[in-house]
PDB file of C-alpha atoms in Angstrom:
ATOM      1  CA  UNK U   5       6.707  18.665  11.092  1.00 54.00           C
ATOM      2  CA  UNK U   6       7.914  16.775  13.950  1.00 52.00           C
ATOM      3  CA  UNK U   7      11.011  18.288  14.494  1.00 62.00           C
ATOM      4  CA  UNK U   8      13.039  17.479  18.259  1.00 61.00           C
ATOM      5  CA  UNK U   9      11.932  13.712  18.406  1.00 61.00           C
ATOM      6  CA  UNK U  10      11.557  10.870  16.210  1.00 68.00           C
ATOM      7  CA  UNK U  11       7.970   9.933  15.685  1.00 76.00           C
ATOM      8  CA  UNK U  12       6.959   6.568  16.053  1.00 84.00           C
ATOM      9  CA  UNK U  13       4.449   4.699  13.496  1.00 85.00           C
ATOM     10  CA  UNK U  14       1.794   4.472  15.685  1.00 87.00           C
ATOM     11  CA  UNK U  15       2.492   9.040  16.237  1.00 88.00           C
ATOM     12  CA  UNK U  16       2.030   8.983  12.288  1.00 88.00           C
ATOM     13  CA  UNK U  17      -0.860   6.709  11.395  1.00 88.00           C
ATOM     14  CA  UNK U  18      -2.727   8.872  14.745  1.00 91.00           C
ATOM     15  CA  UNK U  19      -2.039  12.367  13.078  1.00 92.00           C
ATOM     16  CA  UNK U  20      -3.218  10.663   9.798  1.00 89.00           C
ATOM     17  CA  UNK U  21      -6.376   9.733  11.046  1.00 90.00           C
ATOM     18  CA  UNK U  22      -6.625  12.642  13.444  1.00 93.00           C
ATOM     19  CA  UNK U  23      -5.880  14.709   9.592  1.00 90.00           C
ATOM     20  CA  UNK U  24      -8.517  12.542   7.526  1.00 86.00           C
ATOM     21  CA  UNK U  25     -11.121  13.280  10.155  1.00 88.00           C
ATOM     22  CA  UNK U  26     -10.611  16.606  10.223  1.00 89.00           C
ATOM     23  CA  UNK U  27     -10.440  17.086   6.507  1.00 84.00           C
ATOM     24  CA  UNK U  28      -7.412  18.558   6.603  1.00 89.00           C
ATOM     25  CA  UNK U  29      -5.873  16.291   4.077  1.00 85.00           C
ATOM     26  CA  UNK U  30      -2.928  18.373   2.829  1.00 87.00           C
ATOM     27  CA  UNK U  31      -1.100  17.953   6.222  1.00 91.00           C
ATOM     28  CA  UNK U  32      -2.048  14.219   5.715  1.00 85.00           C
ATOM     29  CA  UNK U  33      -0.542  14.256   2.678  1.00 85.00           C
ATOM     30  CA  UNK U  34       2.606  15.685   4.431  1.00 89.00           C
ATOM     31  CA  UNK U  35       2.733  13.169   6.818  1.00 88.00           C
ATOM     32  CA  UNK U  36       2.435  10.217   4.330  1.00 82.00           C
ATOM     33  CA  UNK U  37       5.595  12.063   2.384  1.00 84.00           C
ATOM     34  CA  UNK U  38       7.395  12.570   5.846  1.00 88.00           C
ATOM     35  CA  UNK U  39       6.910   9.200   6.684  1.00 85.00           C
ATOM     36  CA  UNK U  40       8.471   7.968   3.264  1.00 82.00           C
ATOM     37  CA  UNK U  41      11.343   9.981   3.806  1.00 88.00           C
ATOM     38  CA  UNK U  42      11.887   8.863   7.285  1.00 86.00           C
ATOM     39  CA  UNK U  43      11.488   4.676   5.852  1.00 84.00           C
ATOM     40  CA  UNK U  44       9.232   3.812   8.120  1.00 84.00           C
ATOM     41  CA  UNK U  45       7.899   0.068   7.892  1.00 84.00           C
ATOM     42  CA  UNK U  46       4.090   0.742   7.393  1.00 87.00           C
ATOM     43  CA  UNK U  47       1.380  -1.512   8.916  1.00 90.00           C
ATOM     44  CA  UNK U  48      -2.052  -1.983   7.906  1.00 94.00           C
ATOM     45  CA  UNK U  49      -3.141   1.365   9.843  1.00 91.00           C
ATOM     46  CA  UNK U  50      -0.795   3.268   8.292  1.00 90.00           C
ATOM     47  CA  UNK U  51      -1.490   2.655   4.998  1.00 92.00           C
ATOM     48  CA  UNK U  52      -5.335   2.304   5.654  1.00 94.00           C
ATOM     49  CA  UNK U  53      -5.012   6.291   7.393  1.00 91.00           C
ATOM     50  CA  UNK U  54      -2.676   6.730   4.348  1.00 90.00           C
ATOM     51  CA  UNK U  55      -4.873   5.374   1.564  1.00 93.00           C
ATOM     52  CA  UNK U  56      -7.684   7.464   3.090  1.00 91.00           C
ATOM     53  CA  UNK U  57      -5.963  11.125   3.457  1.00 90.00           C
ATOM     54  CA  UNK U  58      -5.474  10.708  -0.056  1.00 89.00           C
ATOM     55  CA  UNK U  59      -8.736  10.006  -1.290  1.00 89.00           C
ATOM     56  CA  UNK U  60      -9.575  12.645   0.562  1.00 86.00           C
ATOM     57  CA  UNK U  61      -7.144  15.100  -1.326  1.00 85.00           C
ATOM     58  CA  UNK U  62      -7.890  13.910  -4.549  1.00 87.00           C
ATOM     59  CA  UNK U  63      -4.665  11.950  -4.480  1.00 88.00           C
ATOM     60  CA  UNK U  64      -6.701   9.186  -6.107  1.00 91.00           C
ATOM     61  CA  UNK U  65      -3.132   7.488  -8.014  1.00 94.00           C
ATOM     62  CA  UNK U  66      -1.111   8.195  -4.877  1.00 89.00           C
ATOM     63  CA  UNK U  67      -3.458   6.022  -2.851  1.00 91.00           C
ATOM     64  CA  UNK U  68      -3.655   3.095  -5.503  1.00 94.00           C
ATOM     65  CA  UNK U  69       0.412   3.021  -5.341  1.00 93.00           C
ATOM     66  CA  UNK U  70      -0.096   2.644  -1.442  1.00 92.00           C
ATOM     67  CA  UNK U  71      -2.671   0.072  -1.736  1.00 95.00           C
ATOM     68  CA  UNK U  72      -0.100  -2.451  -4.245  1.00 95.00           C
ATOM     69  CA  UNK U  73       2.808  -1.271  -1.564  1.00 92.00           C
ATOM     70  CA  UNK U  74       1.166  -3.026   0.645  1.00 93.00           C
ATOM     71  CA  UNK U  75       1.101  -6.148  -0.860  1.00 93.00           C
ATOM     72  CA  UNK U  76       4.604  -5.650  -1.769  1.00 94.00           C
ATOM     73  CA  UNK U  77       5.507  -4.805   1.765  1.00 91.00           C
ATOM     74  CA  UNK U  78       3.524  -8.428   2.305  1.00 94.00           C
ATOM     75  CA  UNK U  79       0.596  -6.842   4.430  1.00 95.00           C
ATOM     76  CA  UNK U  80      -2.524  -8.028   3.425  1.00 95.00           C
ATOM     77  CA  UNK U  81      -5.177  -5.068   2.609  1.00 96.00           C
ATOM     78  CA  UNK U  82      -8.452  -5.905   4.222  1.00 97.00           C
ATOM     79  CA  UNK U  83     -11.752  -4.398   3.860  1.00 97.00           C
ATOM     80  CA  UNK U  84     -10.990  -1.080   4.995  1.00 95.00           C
ATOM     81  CA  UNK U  85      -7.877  -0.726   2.335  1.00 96.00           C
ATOM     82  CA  UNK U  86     -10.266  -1.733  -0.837  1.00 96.00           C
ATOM     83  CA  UNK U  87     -12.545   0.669   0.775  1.00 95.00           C
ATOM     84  CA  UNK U  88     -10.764   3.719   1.258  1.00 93.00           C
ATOM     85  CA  UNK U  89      -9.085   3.010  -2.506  1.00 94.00           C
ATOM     86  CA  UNK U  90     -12.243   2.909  -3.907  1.00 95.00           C
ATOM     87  CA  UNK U  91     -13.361   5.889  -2.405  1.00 92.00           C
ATOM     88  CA  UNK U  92      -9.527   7.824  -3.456  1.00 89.00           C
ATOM     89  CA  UNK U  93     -11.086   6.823  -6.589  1.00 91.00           C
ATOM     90  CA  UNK U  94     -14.067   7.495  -7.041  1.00 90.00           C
ATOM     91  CA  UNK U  95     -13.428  11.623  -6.133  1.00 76.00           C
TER      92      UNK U  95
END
């Protein structure tokens, strides 16, 4: 997807959100993968535009693994990561 340059977090968690807003959550589904592969540290806004693009894609078990990752990655989830995990879930 981002082929020539190495994207930077903040490049990623922007075309996540730009992705969720747009409802076109299979690209932000892409980018979540791409940014696995790649082993990017995530911070809150990733995984917050992460958590989202799945519940948006009905990725409801994809976005609950993000949400503990966090944790595990020792970044606190806030409002906005119970949020968008209870919406993933609720679809």
């Amino acid at each position: 997807l981002f082929q020539g340059f190495a994207p930077s977090l903040i490049a990623f968690s922007s075309a996540m959100s730009a992705c969720d807003k747009g409802h076109q959550w299979v690209e932000g589904l892409k980018l979540v993968h791409e940014m696995q592969a790649r082993c990017l540290d995530m911070d809150r806004i990733a995984y917050n535009a992460a958590i989202s693009v799945c519940g948006k894609g009905g990725q409801w078990a994809l976005g609950l693994h993000l949400l503990v990752a966090m944790s595990e990655a020792a970044i606190t989830p806030d409002v906005i990561s119970y949020n968008a995990a209870i919406v993933a879930c609720a679809r």
